[in-house]
Coordinates of C-alpha atoms and ligand atoms in Angstrom, one line a residue:
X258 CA 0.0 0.0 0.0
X259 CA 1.1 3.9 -0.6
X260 CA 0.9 5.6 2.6
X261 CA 1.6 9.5 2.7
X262 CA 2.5 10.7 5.9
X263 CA 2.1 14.5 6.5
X264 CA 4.4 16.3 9.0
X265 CA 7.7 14.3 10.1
X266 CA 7.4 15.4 13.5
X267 CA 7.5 13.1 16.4
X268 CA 4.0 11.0 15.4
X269 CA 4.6 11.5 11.6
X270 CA 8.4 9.7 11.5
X271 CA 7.5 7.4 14.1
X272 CA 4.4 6.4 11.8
X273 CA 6.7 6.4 9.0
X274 CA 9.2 4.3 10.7
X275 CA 6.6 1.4 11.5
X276 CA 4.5 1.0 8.0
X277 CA 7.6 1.2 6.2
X278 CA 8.8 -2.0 7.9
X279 CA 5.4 -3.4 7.6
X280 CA 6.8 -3.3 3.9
X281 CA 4.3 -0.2 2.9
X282 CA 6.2 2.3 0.1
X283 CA 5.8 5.8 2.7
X284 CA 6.6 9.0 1.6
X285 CA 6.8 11.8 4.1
X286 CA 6.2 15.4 3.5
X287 CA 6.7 18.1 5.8
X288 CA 6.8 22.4 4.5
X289 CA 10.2 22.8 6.4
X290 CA 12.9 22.0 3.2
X291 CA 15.9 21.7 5.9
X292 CA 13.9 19.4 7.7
X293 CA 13.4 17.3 4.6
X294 CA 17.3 17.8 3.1
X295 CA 18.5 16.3 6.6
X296 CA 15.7 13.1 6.5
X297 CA 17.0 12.5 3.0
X298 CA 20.7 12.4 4.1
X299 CA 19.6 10.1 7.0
X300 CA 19.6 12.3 10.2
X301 CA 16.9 11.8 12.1
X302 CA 16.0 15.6 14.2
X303 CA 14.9 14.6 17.2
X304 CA 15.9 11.7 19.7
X305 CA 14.4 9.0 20.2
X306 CA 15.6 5.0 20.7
X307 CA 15.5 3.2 17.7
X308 CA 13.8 5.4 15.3
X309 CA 17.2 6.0 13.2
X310 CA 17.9 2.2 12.5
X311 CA 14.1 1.9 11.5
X312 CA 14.1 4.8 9.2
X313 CA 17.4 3.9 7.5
X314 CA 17.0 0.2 7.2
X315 CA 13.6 1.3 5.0
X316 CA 15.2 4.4 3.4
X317 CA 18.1 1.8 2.2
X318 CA 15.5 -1.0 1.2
X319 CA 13.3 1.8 -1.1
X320 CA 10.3 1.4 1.0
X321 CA 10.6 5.0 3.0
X322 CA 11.6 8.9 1.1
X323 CA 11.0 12.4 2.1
X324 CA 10.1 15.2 0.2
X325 CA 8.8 18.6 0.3
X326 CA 6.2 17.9 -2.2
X327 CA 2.8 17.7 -1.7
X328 CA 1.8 16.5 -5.1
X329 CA 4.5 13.6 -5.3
X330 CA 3.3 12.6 -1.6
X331 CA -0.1 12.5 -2.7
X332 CA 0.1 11.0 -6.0
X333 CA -1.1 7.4 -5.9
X334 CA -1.5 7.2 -1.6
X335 CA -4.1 5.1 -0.2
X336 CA -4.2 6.2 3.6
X337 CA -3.0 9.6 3.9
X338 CA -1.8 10.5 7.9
X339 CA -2.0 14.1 8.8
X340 CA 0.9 14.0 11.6
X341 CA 1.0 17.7 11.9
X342 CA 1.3 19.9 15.3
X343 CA -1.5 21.1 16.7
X344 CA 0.2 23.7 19.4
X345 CA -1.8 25.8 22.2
X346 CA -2.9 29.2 21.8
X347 CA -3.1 31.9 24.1
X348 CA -6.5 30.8 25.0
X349 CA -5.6 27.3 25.6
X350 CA -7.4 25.5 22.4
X351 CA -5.3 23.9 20.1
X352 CA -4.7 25.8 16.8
X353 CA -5.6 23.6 14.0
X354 CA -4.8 25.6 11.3
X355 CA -1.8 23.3 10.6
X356 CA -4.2 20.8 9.8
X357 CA -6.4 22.4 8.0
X358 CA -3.6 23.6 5.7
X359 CA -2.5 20.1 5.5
X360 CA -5.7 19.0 4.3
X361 CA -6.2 21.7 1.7
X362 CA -2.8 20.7 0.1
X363 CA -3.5 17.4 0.6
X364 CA -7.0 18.0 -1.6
X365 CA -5.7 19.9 -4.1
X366 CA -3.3 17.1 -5.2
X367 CA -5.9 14.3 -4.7
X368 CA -5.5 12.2 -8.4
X369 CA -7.5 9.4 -6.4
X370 CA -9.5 8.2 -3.7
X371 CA -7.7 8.2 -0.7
X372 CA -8.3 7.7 3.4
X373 CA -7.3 11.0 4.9
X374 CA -6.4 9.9 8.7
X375 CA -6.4 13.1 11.0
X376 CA -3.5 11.7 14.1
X377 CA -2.7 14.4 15.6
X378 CA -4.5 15.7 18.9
X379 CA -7.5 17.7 17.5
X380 CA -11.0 19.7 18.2
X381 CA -13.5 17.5 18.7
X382 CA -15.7 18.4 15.2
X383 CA -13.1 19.2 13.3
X384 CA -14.4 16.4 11.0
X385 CA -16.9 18.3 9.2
X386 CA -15.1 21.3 9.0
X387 CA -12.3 19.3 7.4
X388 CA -14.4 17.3 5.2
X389 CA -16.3 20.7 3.6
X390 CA -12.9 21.6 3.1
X391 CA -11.5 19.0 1.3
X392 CA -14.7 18.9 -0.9
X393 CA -14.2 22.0 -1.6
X394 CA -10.8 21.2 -3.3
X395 CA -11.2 18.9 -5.4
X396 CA -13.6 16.8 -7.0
X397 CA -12.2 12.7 -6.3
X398 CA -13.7 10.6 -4.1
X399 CA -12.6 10.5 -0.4
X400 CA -13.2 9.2 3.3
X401 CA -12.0 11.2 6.6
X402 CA -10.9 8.9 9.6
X403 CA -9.2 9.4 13.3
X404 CA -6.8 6.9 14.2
X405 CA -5.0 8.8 17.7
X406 CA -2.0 7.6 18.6
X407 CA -0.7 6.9 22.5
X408 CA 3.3 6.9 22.1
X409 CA 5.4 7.8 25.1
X410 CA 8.2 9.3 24.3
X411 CA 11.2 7.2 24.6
X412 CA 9.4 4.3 23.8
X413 CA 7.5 5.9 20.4
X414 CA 8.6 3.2 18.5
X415 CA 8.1 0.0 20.8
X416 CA 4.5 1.5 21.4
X417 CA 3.6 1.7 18.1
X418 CA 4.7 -2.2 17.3
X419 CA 3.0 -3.1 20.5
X420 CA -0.2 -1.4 21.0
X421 CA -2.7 -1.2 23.8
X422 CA -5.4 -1.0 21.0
X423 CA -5.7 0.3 17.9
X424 CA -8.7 3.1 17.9
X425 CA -10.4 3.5 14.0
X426 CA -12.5 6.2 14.0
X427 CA -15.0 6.1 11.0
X428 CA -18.3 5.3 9.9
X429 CA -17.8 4.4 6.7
X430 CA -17.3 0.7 5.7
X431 CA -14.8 1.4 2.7
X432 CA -12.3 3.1 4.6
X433 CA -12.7 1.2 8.1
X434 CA -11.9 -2.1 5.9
X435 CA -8.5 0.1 4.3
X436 CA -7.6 0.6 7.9
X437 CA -7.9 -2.5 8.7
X438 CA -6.0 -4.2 6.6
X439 CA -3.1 -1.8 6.6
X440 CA -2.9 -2.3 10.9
X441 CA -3.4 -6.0 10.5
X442 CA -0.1 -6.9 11.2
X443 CA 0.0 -5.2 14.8
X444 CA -1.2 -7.0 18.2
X445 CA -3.6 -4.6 20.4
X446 CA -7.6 -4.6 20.7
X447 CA -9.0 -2.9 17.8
X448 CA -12.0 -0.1 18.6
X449 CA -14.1 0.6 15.7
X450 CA -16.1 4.1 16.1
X451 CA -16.8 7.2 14.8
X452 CA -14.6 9.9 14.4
X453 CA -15.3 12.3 17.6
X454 CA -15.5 8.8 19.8
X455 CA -12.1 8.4 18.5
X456 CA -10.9 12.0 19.3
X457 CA -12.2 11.7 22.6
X458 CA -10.4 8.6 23.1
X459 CA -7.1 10.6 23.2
X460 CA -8.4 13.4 24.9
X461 CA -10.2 11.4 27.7
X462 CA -7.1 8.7 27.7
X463 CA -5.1 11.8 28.4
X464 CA -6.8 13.3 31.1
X465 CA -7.6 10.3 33.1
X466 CA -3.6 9.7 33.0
X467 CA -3.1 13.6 34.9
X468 CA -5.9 12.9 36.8
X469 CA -4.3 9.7 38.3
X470 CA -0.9 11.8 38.4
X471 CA -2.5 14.3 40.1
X472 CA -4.5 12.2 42.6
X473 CA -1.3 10.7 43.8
X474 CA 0.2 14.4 44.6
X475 CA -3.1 15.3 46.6
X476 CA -2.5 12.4 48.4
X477 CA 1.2 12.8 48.7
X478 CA 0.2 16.4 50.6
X479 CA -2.1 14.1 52.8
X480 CA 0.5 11.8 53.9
X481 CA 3.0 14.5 54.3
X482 CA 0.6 16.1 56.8
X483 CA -0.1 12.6 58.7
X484 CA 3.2 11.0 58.6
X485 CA 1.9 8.7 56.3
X486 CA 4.4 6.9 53.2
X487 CA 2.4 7.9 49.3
X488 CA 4.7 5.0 47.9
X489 CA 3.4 2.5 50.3
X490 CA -0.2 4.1 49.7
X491 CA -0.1 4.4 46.0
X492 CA 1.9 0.7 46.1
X493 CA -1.5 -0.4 48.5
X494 CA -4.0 1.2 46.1
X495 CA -2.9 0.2 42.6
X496 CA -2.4 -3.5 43.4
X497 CA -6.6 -3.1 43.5
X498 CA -7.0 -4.2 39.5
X499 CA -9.9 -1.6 39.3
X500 CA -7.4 1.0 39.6
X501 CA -4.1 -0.2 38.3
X502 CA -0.6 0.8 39.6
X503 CA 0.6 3.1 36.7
X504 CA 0.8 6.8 36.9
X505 CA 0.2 7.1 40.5
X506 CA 3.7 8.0 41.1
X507 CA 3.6 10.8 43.3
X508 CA 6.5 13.5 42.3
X509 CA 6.8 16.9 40.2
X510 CA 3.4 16.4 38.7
X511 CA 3.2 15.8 34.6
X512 CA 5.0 17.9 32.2
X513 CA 6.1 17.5 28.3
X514 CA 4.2 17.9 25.2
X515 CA 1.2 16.4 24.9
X516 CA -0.2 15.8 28.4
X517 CA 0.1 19.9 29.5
X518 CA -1.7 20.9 26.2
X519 CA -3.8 18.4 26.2
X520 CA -5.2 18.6 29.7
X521 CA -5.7 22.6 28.5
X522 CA -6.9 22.1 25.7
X523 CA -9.7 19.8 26.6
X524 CA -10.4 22.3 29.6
X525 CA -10.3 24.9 27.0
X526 CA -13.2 23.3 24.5
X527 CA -15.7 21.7 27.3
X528 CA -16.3 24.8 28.5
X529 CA -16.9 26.0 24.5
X530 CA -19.3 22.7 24.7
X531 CA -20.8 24.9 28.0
X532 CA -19.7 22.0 30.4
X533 CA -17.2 23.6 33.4
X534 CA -14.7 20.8 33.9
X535 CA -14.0 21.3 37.2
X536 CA -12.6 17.8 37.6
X537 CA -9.9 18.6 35.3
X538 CA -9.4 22.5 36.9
X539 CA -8.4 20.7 39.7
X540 CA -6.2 18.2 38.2
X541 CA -4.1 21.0 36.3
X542 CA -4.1 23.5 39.6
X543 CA -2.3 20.2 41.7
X544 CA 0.1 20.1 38.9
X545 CA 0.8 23.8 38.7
X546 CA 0.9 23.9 42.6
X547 CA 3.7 21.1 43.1
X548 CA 6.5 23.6 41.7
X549 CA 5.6 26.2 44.0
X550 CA 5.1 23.5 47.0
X551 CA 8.7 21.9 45.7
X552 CA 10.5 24.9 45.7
X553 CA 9.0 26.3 49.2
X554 CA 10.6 22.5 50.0
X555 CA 14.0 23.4 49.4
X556 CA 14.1 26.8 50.4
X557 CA 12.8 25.3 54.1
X558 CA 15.4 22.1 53.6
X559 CA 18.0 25.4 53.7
X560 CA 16.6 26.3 57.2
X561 CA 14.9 29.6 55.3
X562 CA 11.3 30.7 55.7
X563 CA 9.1 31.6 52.6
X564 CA 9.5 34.1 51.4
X565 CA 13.1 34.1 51.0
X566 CA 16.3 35.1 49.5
X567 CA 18.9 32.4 48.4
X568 CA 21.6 35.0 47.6
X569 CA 24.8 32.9 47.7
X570 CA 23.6 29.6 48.1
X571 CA 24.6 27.4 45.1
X572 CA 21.7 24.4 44.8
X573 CA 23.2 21.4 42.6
X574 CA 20.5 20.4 40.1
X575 CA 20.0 16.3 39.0
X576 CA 17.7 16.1 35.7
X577 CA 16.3 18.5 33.3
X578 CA 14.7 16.2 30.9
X579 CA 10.6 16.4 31.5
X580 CA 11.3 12.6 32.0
X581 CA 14.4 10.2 31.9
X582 CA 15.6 8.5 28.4
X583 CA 14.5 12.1 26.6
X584 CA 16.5 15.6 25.5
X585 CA 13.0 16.6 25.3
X586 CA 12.8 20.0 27.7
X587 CA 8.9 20.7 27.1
X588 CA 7.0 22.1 29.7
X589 CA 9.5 20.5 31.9
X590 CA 9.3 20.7 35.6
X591 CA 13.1 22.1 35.7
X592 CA 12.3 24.7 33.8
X593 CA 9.8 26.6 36.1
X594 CA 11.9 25.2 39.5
X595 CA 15.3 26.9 38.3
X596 CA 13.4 30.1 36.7
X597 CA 12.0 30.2 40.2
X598 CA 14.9 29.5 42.3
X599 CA 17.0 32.2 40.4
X600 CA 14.2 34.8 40.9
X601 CA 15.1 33.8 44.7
X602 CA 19.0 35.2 44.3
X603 CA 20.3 31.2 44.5
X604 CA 23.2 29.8 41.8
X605 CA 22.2 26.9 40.0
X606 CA 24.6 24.2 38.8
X607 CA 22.5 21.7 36.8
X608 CA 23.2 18.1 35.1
X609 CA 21.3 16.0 33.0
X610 CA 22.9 13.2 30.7
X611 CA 20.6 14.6 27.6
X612 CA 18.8 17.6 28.0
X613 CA 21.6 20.0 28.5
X614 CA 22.3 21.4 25.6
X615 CA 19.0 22.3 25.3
X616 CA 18.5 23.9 28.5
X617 CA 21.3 26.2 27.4
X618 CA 19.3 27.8 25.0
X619 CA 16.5 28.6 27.8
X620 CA 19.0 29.2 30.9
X621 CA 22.9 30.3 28.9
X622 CA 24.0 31.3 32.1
X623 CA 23.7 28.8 35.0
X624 CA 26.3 26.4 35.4
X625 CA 26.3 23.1 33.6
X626 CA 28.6 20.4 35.0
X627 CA 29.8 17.3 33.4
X628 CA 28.3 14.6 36.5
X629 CA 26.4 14.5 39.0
X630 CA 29.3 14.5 41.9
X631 CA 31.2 17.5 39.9
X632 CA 27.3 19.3 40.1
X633 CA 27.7 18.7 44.4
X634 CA 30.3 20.2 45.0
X635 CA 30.4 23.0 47.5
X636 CA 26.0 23.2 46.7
X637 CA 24.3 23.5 49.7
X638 CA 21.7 20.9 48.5
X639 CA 21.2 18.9 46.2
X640 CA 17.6 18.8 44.4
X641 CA 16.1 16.0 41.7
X642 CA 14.3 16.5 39.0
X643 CA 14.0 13.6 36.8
X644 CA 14.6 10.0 37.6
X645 CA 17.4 9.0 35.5
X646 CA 18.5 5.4 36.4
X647 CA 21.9 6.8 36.5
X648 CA 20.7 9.1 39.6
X649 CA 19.6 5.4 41.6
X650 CA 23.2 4.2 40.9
X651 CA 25.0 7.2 42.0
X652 CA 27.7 6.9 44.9
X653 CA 26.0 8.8 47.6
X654 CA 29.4 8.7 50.3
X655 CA 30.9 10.5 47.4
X656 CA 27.8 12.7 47.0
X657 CA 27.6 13.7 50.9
X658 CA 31.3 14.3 50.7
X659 CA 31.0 17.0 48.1
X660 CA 28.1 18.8 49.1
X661 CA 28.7 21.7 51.5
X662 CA 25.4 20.5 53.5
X663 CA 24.3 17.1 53.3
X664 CA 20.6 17.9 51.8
X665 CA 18.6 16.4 49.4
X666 CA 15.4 17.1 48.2
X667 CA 14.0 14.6 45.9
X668 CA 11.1 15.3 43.7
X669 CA 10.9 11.9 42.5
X670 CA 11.3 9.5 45.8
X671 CA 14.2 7.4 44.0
X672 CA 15.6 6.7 47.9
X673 CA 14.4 5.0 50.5
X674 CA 14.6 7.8 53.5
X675 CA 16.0 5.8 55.7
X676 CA 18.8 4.7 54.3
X677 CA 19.5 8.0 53.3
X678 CA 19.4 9.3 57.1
X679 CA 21.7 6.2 57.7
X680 CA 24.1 7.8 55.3
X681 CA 23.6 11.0 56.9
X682 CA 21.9 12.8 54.8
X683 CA 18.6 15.3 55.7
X684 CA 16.6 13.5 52.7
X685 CA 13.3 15.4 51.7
X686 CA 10.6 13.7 49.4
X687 CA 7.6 13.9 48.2
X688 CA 4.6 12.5 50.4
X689 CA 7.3 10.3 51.9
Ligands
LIG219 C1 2.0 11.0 27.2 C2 1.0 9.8 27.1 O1 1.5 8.7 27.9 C3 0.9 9.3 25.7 O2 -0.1 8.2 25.6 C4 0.4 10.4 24.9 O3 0.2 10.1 23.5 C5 1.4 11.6 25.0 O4 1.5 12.0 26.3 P1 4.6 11.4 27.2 O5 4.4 12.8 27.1 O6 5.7 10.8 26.4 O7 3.3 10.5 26.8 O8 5.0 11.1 28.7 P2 4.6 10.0 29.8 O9 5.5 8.9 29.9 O10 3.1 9.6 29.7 O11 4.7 10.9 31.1 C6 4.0 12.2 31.2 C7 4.4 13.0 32.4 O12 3.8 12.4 33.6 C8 5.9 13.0 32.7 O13 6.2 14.4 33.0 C9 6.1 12.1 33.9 O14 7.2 12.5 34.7 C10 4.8 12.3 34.6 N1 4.4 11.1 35.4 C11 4.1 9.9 34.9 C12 4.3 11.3 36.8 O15 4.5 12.4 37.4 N2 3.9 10.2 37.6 C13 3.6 9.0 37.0 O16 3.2 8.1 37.8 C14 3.7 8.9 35.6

C-alpha cells in the first residue's frame, strides 16, 4: 500500500518508521525544506531510541523517502496520515490551522481516492469542518478517519509495534476495511467508532492519565501532613485491578508535550461545549501547585522561611529532561523550578545526561557540570528533578562528601529515607 504521511514530526516519523517496515512504500512530506534535506541524508532531528535504525533500514530498502512535495506525496496514496502539530494558543485551544492547511494541500493534489487519517491531537468536530474543506478542493472521491495515537516518548517506536489498541474512528465501511487491513499486522484490541469517539479517546485517555498523576500528589500532601508513606499508599492502592498501579507515582506532577496541552486544551473546549470541567481545573491547579510547594521544600530544607532570599547559596541540580531516556525540555518541571529558584537570588549548577544542551538555549548562564558529583560540589543541597536510572546508581558517600550540606530534596522519591538518614543525609521527598 502507498501511505503518505504529512508532517515528520514526532507522530509522523514514528508512523513512517513502522509501516515502512510493515513493507508499505511511505513517503513523508513536511513544509520545512531543511527538515526534509536532513531526512534524505539520513539524520533523524529529534531523539528518540530506535527510530534511526528503522528509518534507514527502510530508506536503504526503497520502501521509506522524504520530500517537500505535496503532489508527489499525494500522487497514488491510499491512507494519507495528517501528523502535523496542533500547538496551544493563548487561550488554551489547540490551533488547527496546521491541519487544516494540510488537508487543503492534501486535496488539491488528490488524483485518487484516498483515506485522509487526522493523528494528531485535534478539536472535537473538526471532522466536518475538514471534510467541507476538502470537498471543496477537489472533486475525487474521499473518506475522513481518526486513528489517535498513545506513544510515550522514549518508547514511540516500541509502542507503536505493540499497541494497547488500535482506535479507527469512521463510519464508513470502505475506509474502516483500508484501515484495517493496513494495521493487520500489529497485536492490540481494535476499537471501531466514529470519528469524535475516537478523538475523545485521546483526549479522555489523556486526562484520566493527569488525573491519576495528580491524585497521587493530593494524596502525597495528605501523607506529608499525617506521617503517612504515598509509595506504600499508591503501592496499596494500585495492586486493587480496578485502579491499576501506573501513573500514581507521586512526584513533580506531569510535564512535556502532549499531556500539559492536552489537559488545557480539553479544559479549553468543554467549556466551549458549555460544560465547566472542574474535575480537570483541579487536576491542572495540583500540577501547577507542586512547583511552587517543591521549591517552598528546598528553600525550608536550607533552614529559610518563605519568602526568601537564596543570595549565595549554590543548589546542585540532578535532571532536566521532562522525564528520563528524553533531551525533550517541554514544559518541563526544571524549567519553572530553576526560573523560580534564580528569581530567589540562588546559583544553579545543573546536570542531565541529555537535556543539557538544550536547557542552554532557555537558561545560557547557569552552570552546567559534566556529572552528577562535579554538580555537588560546594552546593548547599542537592535537588532531583527527573529520575534517570543513573541518579539510583550514583555513589551517595561521594555525594555527601562533596556537598557543602548534606541535603537532598527529591522530587521523584528514588531513595528510601532511611537509608539516606543512615548515610547521613537530611533526605526530603515527596509524600514520603
Ligand atoms: C503521554 C502519554 O502517555 C501518551 O499516551 C500520549 O500520547 C502523549 O503523552 P509522554 O508525554 O511521552 O506521553 O509522557 P509520559 O511517559 O506519559 O509521562 C508524562 C508525564 O507524567 C511526565 O512528566 C512524567 O514524569 C509524569 N508522570 C508519569 C508522573 O509524574 N507520575 C507518574 O506516575 C507517571
Amino acid at each position: 500500500m502507498k501511505i503518505a504521511i504529512i508532517g515528520t514530526g514526532y507522530v509522523g516519523l514514528t508512523t513512517a518508521a513502522v509501516f515502512s517496515e510493515l513493507g508499505n512504500e511511505v513517503i513523508g512530506v513536511d513544509i520545512d525544506q531543511d527538515k526534509i534535506e536532513r531526512l534524505k541524508k539520513g539524520e533523524v532531528p529529534i531523539f528518540e531510541p530506535t527510530l534511526a535504525e528503522y528509518l534507514d533500514r527502510n530508506s536503504k530498502a526503497g520502501r521509506l523517502s522524504f520530500t517537500t512535495s505535496y503532489k508527489d506525496a499525494v500522487d497514488g496514496a491510499e491512507v494519507i496520515f495528517i501528523c502535523v502539530g496542533t500547538p496551544s494558543q493563548s487561550d488554551g485551544k489547540p490551533d488547527s490551522s496546521f491541519i487544516l492547511n494540510a488537508a487543503e494541500e492534501v486535496a488539491k493534489n488528490l488524483k485518487s481516492y484516498a483515506v485522509m487519517v487526522i493523528k494528531s491531537t485535534s478539536p472535537i468536530g473538526i471532522g466536518q469542518q475538514l471534510n467541507d474543506l476538502i470537498a471543496k478542493h477537489t472533486k475525487e472521491d474521499f473518506d475522513l478517519a481518526a486513528c489517535p495515537e498513545f506513544l510515550r516518548e522514549g518508547t514511540a517506536v516500541e509502542d507503536s509495534f505493540n499497541p494497547d489498541r488500535i482506535v479507527i474512528g469512521t463510519k464508513n465501511k470502505k475506509a474502516e476495511k483500508i484501515l484495517l487491513d493496513l494495521h493487520k499486522p500489529l497485536p492490540g484490541e481494535r476499537v471501531l467508532c466514529d470519528i469524535k469517539s475516537a478523538q475523545l479517546i485521546k483526549y479522555a485517555s489523556n486526562a484520566f492519565l493527569a488525573t491519576k498523576i495528580s491524585f497521587a500528589n493530593a494524596i502525597a500532601i495528605i501523607c506529608e501532613k499525617t506521617g503517612a508513606n504515598v509509595k506504600k499508599v499508591m503501592q496499596g492502592m494500585g495492586i486493587d485491578s480496578r485502579i491499576g498501579s501506573s501513573f500514581l507515582n507521586a512526584g513533580l506532577g506531569y510535564g512535556g508535550s502532549c499531556l500539559p496541552k492536552d489537559i488545557s486544551a480539553f479544559i479549553a473546549l468543554s467549556s466551549d461545549l458549555d460544560y465547566d470541567f472542574n474535575l480537570l481545573k483541579s487536576v491542572e491547579k495540583i500540577n501547577n501547585d507542586q512547583i511552587q510547594n517543591f521549591v517552598s521544600k528546598i528553600t525550608n530544607s536550607l533552614g529559610f522561611e518563605s519568602p526568601k532570599n537564596l543570595k549565595g547559596v549554590k543548589i546542585a541540580v540532578l535532571g532536566l529532561a521532562f522525564k528520563p531516556n528524553t533531551d525533550d525540555i517541554r514544559e518541563a518541571p526544571s524549567l519553572k523550578i530553576i526560573r523560580l529558584l534564580l528569581d530567589s537570588g540562588a546559583q544553579i549548577t545543573a546536570y542531565d545526561p541529555k537535556a543539557m544542551e538544550n536547557t542552554k538555549k532557555v537558561f545560557p548562564n547557569i552552570e552546567y557540570a559534566k556529572n552528577p558529583y562535579s554538580a555537588a560540589t560546594d552546593a548547599n543541597a542537592l535537588v532531583i528533578i527527573t529520575e534517570w536510572p543513573e541518579f539510583r546508581e550514583m555513589d551517595l558517600e561521594k555525594i555527601r562528601k562533596n556537598l557543602k550540606k548534606p541535603i537532598i530534596v527529591d522530587g521523584r522519591n528514588i531513595f528510601e529515607k532511611n537509608r539516606m538518614a543512615e548515610l547521613g543525609f537530611k533526605y526530603l521527598g515527596i509524600g514520603i
